[in-house]
Each structure stands twice: as structure tokens, then as C-alpha cells.
Amino acid sequence: SSYPLRGSKLGPYEGGHRVCFVARGPGIIPPGTVNHEIATSMDLMPTFAKLAGATMPADRIIDGKDIEPLLRMEEGAVSPHEAYFLYKTTTLKSVRQGKWKLHIRYEDRNLVEGELYDLDADIGETNDVSGSNPAVVSRLMALAKAARADIGDFYVDGTGHRMAK
């Protein structure tokens, strides 16, 4: 059970993809600390590379970001990502920025505003607050459209300059 989170594996709700991350790093990670910033498994490679003194390849886009400041619990450290995009295979399902998460719907293969959740107030994603937060919905839809243009969204049209052809 993922209670109190809603959903299950491969689903767009937090219960489908949110997991805890436990790390130990003497001299790097202060013992007994908790960080609530968002990071993703794709951030591990750039972080470990930096910690090992390696450089990241410059001939390709690396989606992961260095999260060393989060691990070190540096004062004021925040997630290095503007937003997180949840895809199910090659279809965009949701976008999250800070406490806000917008689920994407499709009508006639077009992105449509879906459910909006304030995850700080409603971790279980039970109360859709899209009607009372139109500016947030608009901002997250713009991010979703930008992600589709960059990464792609095969369900809609297969475009996106990084989509495998």
C-alpha cells in the first residue's frame, strides 16, 4: 500500500512514483537529517560524477542535475529542476512544480488542463483545486507544452527534438 498517497506503480499519482531516498555519506551528508526537496534518480549520475571529480559529457543533453547541495543540507538549497515531468512511456501525464502538481488530460490528441493538487495540503491528491488556481494551471500547462516541444509526446503527435524517431 502507498497510503496515504493515491495510486500505484506506473500511475500518474504520487503513490505510483514517489519513493523515499536514503543516503549515507560521512563528511558529505549530515547524519540524522531530512531534506524534503524533490530529486529524481536521473540526478544520481551527475551528482556522483561531481563527487568523484569526473566531468559530465558535453556532447549530449543530461537531464539529471547535481544535487550535492541537497545532500549536504546546505542552507537555502533547493531542487535544481524548474519542474518535473511524469511520462508514462512516451506520453506526458503530469507536471509538478514545487507543491503544485497538474495532471494532464487529452482530448482529440490535444493537451487539456486536468486536475491540480496542492501536495503540501493534500498529499493524497483527493481535492482538485484547479478551479480556484487558474494562474497555477496556466503556468503548469505552459511548462507541459514546453516539455512536449523539447522531449516530445508520442501520444499527441510524436514531436519533440529529443524524441527517438
mmCIF file of C-alpha atoms in Angstrom:
data_model
loop_
_atom_site.group_PDB
_atom_site.id
_atom_site.type_symbol
_atom_site.label_atom_id
_atom_site.label_comp_id
_atom_site.label_asym_id
_atom_site.label_seq_id
_atom_site.Cartn_x
_atom_site.Cartn_y
_atom_site.Cartn_z
ATOM 1 C CA SER A 1 0.000 0.000 0.000
ATOM 2 C CA SER A 2 1.193 3.515 -0.745
ATOM 3 C CA TYR A 3 -1.277 5.052 1.719
ATOM 4 C CA PRO A 4 -1.723 7.983 2.298
ATOM 5 C CA LEU A 5 -0.606 8.510 -1.284
ATOM 6 C CA ARG A 6 -3.051 7.887 -4.125
ATOM 7 C CA GLY A 7 -2.305 5.465 -6.933
ATOM 8 C CA SER A 8 0.005 2.575 -7.664
ATOM 9 C CA LYS A 9 3.090 1.852 -9.767
ATOM 10 C CA LEU A 10 3.172 3.330 -13.268
ATOM 11 C CA GLY A 11 0.276 5.641 -12.446
ATOM 12 C CA PRO A 12 0.378 9.439 -12.512
ATOM 13 C CA TYR A 13 -0.474 9.897 -8.840
ATOM 14 C CA GLU A 14 2.158 10.218 -6.119
ATOM 15 C CA GLY A 15 1.637 6.629 -4.933
ATOM 16 C CA GLY A 16 2.862 5.457 -8.331
ATOM 17 C CA HIS A 17 6.251 7.107 -8.408
ATOM 18 C CA ARG A 18 7.135 8.835 -5.142
ATOM 19 C CA VAL A 19 9.747 6.948 -3.159
ATOM 20 C CA CYS A 20 11.996 7.842 -0.293
ATOM 21 C CA PHE A 21 15.728 8.076 -0.792
ATOM 22 C CA VAL A 22 18.092 7.156 1.998
ATOM 23 C CA ALA A 23 21.707 8.173 1.670
ATOM 24 C CA ARG A 24 24.763 7.933 3.860
ATOM 25 C CA GLY A 25 27.917 9.848 3.165
ATOM 26 C CA PRO A 26 30.268 10.517 6.057
ATOM 27 C CA GLY A 27 31.682 14.003 5.632
ATOM 28 C CA ILE A 28 29.096 14.811 2.965
ATOM 29 C CA ILE A 29 25.652 14.112 4.407
ATOM 30 C CA PRO A 30 24.972 15.296 7.949
ATOM 31 C CA PRO A 31 23.693 12.318 9.963
ATOM 32 C CA GLY A 32 20.063 12.280 11.021
ATOM 33 C CA THR A 33 18.945 14.968 8.584
ATOM 34 C CA VAL A 34 15.888 15.023 6.323
ATOM 35 C CA ASN A 35 15.527 17.025 3.124
ATOM 36 C CA HIS A 36 12.097 17.477 1.545
ATOM 37 C CA GLU A 37 13.267 18.880 -1.785
ATOM 38 C CA ILE A 38 12.438 16.906 -4.904
ATOM 39 C CA ALA A 39 15.124 14.994 -6.726
ATOM 40 C CA THR A 40 15.000 12.115 -9.147
ATOM 41 C CA SER A 41 17.099 9.057 -9.883
ATOM 42 C CA MET A 42 18.409 10.785 -13.015
ATOM 43 C CA ASP A 43 20.182 13.218 -10.649
ATOM 44 C CA LEU A 44 22.398 10.493 -9.216
ATOM 45 C CA MET A 45 24.821 10.202 -12.147
ATOM 46 C CA PRO A 46 25.720 13.922 -12.310
ATOM 47 C CA THR A 47 25.966 14.109 -8.520
ATOM 48 C CA PHE A 48 28.183 11.040 -8.178
ATOM 49 C CA ALA A 49 30.306 12.160 -11.132
ATOM 50 C CA LYS A 50 30.925 15.530 -9.469
ATOM 51 C CA LEU A 51 31.674 13.939 -6.110
ATOM 52 C CA ALA A 52 34.202 11.642 -7.834
ATOM 53 C CA GLY A 53 35.844 14.552 -9.644
ATOM 54 C CA ALA A 54 34.631 13.495 -13.088
ATOM 55 C CA THR A 55 33.095 15.745 -15.703
ATOM 56 C CA MET A 56 29.831 15.128 -17.482
ATOM 57 C CA PRO A 57 29.798 14.570 -21.256
ATOM 58 C CA ALA A 58 29.341 17.811 -23.162
ATOM 59 C CA ASP A 59 28.174 16.212 -26.421
ATOM 60 C CA ARG A 60 24.634 15.404 -25.215
ATOM 61 C CA ILE A 61 21.854 16.640 -23.001
ATOM 62 C CA ILE A 62 21.967 15.209 -19.497
ATOM 63 C CA ASP A 63 18.579 15.625 -17.834
ATOM 64 C CA GLY A 64 19.886 14.908 -14.347
ATOM 65 C CA LYS A 65 21.289 17.696 -12.179
ATOM 66 C CA ASP A 66 23.857 17.828 -9.408
ATOM 67 C CA ILE A 67 22.046 17.522 -6.064
ATOM 68 C CA GLU A 68 25.122 17.707 -3.851
ATOM 69 C CA PRO A 69 23.805 20.861 -2.092
ATOM 70 C CA LEU A 70 20.681 18.912 -1.138
ATOM 71 C CA LEU A 71 22.753 16.004 0.183
ATOM 72 C CA ARG A 72 24.970 18.333 2.187
ATOM 73 C CA MET A 73 21.863 20.072 3.577
ATOM 74 C CA GLU A 74 23.313 23.415 2.533
ATOM 75 C CA GLU A 75 21.398 26.438 3.789
ATOM 76 C CA GLY A 76 18.805 27.501 1.199
ATOM 77 C CA ALA A 77 19.464 24.549 -1.128
ATOM 78 C CA VAL A 78 16.526 23.869 -3.427
ATOM 79 C CA SER A 79 15.826 21.391 -6.176
ATOM 80 C CA PRO A 80 17.863 22.231 -9.290
ATOM 81 C CA HIS A 81 14.870 21.462 -11.528
ATOM 82 C CA GLU A 82 12.339 24.098 -12.541
ATOM 83 C CA ALA A 83 9.713 21.373 -12.824
ATOM 84 C CA TYR A 84 9.320 17.612 -13.017
ATOM 85 C CA PHE A 85 7.521 15.897 -15.848
ATOM 86 C CA LEU A 86 5.997 12.471 -15.428
ATOM 87 C CA TYR A 87 5.793 10.427 -18.588
ATOM 88 C CA LYS A 88 4.245 7.006 -18.940
ATOM 89 C CA THR A 89 6.395 5.537 -21.688
ATOM 90 C CA THR A 90 6.349 8.421 -24.199
ATOM 91 C CA THR A 91 3.164 10.166 -23.060
ATOM 92 C CA LEU A 92 3.250 13.182 -20.736
ATOM 93 C CA LYS A 93 0.971 12.549 -17.751
ATOM 94 C CA SER A 94 1.706 15.301 -15.222
ATOM 95 C CA VAL A 95 3.909 18.244 -14.371
ATOM 96 C CA ARG A 96 4.994 19.215 -10.878
ATOM 97 C CA GLN A 97 6.497 22.472 -9.713
ATOM 98 C CA GLY A 98 7.062 22.933 -6.005
ATOM 99 C CA LYS A 99 3.925 21.993 -4.131
ATOM 100 C CA TRP A 100 1.747 22.059 -7.261
ATOM 101 C CA LYS A 101 1.014 19.075 -9.469
ATOM 102 C CA LEU A 102 -1.106 19.214 -12.608
ATOM 103 C CA HIS A 103 -2.385 16.035 -14.202
ATOM 104 C CA ILE A 104 -2.658 16.244 -17.976
ATOM 105 C CA ARG A 105 -5.722 15.075 -19.879
ATOM 106 C CA TYR A 106 -6.074 14.586 -23.607
ATOM 107 C CA GLU A 107 -8.994 15.375 -25.877
ATOM 108 C CA ASP A 108 -8.635 14.575 -29.567
ATOM 109 C CA ARG A 109 -4.900 14.113 -29.003
ATOM 110 C CA ASN A 110 -4.541 17.627 -27.558
ATOM 111 C CA LEU A 111 -3.289 18.521 -24.084
ATOM 112 C CA VAL A 112 -6.112 19.688 -21.858
ATOM 113 C CA GLU A 113 -5.951 21.130 -18.377
ATOM 114 C CA GLY A 114 -6.591 18.395 -15.866
ATOM 115 C CA GLU A 115 -6.653 18.035 -12.101
ATOM 116 C CA LEU A 116 -4.482 20.334 -9.960
ATOM 117 C CA TYR A 117 -3.316 19.373 -6.488
ATOM 118 C CA ASP A 118 -1.567 21.267 -3.701
ATOM 119 C CA LEU A 119 0.645 18.459 -2.405
ATOM 120 C CA ASP A 120 1.571 20.356 0.763
ATOM 121 C CA ALA A 121 -2.092 20.494 1.796
ATOM 122 C CA ASP A 122 -3.277 17.284 0.102
ATOM 123 C CA ILE A 123 -0.606 14.586 -0.275
ATOM 124 C CA GLY A 124 -3.294 12.052 -1.185
ATOM 125 C CA GLU A 125 -4.380 14.056 -4.261
ATOM 126 C CA THR A 126 -8.045 13.970 -3.296
ATOM 127 C CA ASN A 127 -9.068 17.624 -3.711
ATOM 128 C CA ASP A 128 -8.792 19.068 -7.243
ATOM 129 C CA VAL A 129 -8.085 22.796 -6.783
ATOM 130 C CA SER A 130 -7.776 23.739 -10.455
ATOM 131 C CA GLY A 131 -10.903 25.915 -10.364
ATOM 132 C CA SER A 132 -9.559 28.147 -7.618
ATOM 133 C CA ASN A 133 -5.998 28.403 -9.019
ATOM 134 C CA PRO A 134 -6.244 29.295 -12.733
ATOM 135 C CA ALA A 135 -2.876 31.097 -12.775
ATOM 136 C CA VAL A 136 -1.117 27.998 -11.440
ATOM 137 C CA VAL A 137 -2.886 25.793 -14.006
ATOM 138 C CA SER A 138 -1.857 28.179 -16.788
ATOM 139 C CA ARG A 139 1.780 28.229 -15.636
ATOM 140 C CA LEU A 140 1.980 24.434 -15.397
ATOM 141 C CA MET A 141 0.286 23.984 -18.786
ATOM 142 C CA ALA A 142 2.922 26.271 -20.316
ATOM 143 C CA LEU A 143 5.642 24.101 -18.757
ATOM 144 C CA ALA A 144 3.923 20.957 -20.074
ATOM 145 C CA LYS A 145 3.781 22.399 -23.589
ATOM 146 C CA ALA A 146 7.457 23.357 -23.395
ATOM 147 C CA ALA A 147 8.339 19.818 -22.264
ATOM 148 C CA ARG A 148 6.395 18.370 -25.178
ATOM 149 C CA ALA A 149 8.264 20.631 -27.613
ATOM 150 C CA ASP A 150 11.603 19.601 -26.100
ATOM 151 C CA ILE A 151 11.238 15.967 -25.080
ATOM 152 C CA GLY A 152 8.158 15.083 -27.088
ATOM 153 C CA ASP A 153 4.866 13.373 -26.507
ATOM 154 C CA PHE A 154 4.251 10.472 -28.820
ATOM 155 C CA TYR A 155 0.579 10.141 -27.900
ATOM 156 C CA VAL A 156 -0.206 13.585 -29.248
ATOM 157 C CA ASP A 157 1.996 13.875 -32.322
ATOM 158 C CA GLY A 158 5.386 12.263 -31.777
ATOM 159 C CA THR A 159 7.194 15.596 -31.943
ATOM 160 C CA GLY A 160 9.964 16.854 -29.748
ATOM 161 C CA HIS A 161 13.529 17.310 -30.830
ATOM 162 C CA ARG A 162 14.783 14.672 -28.382
ATOM 163 C CA MET A 163 12.110 12.068 -29.193
ATOM 164 C CA ALA A 164 13.591 8.917 -30.692
ATOM 165 C CA LYS A 165 12.354 8.650 -34.249
#
